[in-house]
Coordinates of C-alpha atoms in Angstrom, one line a residue:
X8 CA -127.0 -73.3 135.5
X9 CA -126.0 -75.0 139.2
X10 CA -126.5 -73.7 141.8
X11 CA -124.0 -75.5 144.4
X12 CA -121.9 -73.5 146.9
X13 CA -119.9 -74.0 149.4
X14 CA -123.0 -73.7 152.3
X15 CA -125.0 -76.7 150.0
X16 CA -121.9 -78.8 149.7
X17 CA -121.8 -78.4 154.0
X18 CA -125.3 -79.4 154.1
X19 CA -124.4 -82.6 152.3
X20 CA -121.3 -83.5 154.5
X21 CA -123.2 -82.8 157.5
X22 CA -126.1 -85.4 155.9
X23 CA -122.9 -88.4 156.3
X24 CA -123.0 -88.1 160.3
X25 CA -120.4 -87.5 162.8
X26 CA -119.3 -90.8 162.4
X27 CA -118.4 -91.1 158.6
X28 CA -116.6 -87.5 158.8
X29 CA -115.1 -88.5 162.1
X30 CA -113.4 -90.9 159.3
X31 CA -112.7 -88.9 156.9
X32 CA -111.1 -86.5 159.1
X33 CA -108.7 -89.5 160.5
X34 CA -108.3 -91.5 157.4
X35 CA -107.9 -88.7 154.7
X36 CA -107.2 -85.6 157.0
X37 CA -110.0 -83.5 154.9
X38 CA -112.7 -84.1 151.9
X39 CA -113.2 -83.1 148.6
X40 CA -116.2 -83.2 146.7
X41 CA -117.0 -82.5 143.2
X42 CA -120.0 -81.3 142.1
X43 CA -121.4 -83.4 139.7
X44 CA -123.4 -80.9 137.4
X45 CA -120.8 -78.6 137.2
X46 CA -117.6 -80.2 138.4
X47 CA -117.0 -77.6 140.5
X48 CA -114.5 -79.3 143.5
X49 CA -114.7 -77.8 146.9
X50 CA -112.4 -78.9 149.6
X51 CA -112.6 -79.0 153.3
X52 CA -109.6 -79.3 155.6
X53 CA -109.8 -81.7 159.1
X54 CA -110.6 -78.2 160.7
X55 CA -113.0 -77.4 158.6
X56 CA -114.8 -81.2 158.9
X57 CA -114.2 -80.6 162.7
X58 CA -116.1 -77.3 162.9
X59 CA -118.8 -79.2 160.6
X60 CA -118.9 -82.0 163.5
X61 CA -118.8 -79.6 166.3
X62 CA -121.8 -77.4 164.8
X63 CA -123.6 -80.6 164.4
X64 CA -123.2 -81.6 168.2
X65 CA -124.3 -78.5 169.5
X66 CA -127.5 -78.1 167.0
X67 CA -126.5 -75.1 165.3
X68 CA -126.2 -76.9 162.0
X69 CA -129.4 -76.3 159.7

């Protein structure tokens, strides 16, 4: 059984730094990643990365 969420799949983006999701906000306008036990694909809009970004600056991101 896998246990990814949504939350987990956060914790990875915000483990690529502001400046590689800075770039995928520009280059692709969003991410999507598949889970690669379960295939499972969540997808995150440039607001969504941008809120990701903005939590990490202030420290509120775990």
């Amino acid at each position: 059984v896998c246990s990814c969420s949504r939350e987990r799949i956060e914790r990875v983006l915000l483990s690529l730094g502001r400046d590689e999701l800075a770039s995928l906000m520009n280059e692709q306008g969003g991410a999507e990643v598949t889970c690669e036990l379960c295939r499972e694909r969540y997808s995150f809009s440039r607001e969504e990365l941008q809120r990701i970004v903005d939590e990490m600056m202030s420290g509120e991101a775990c």
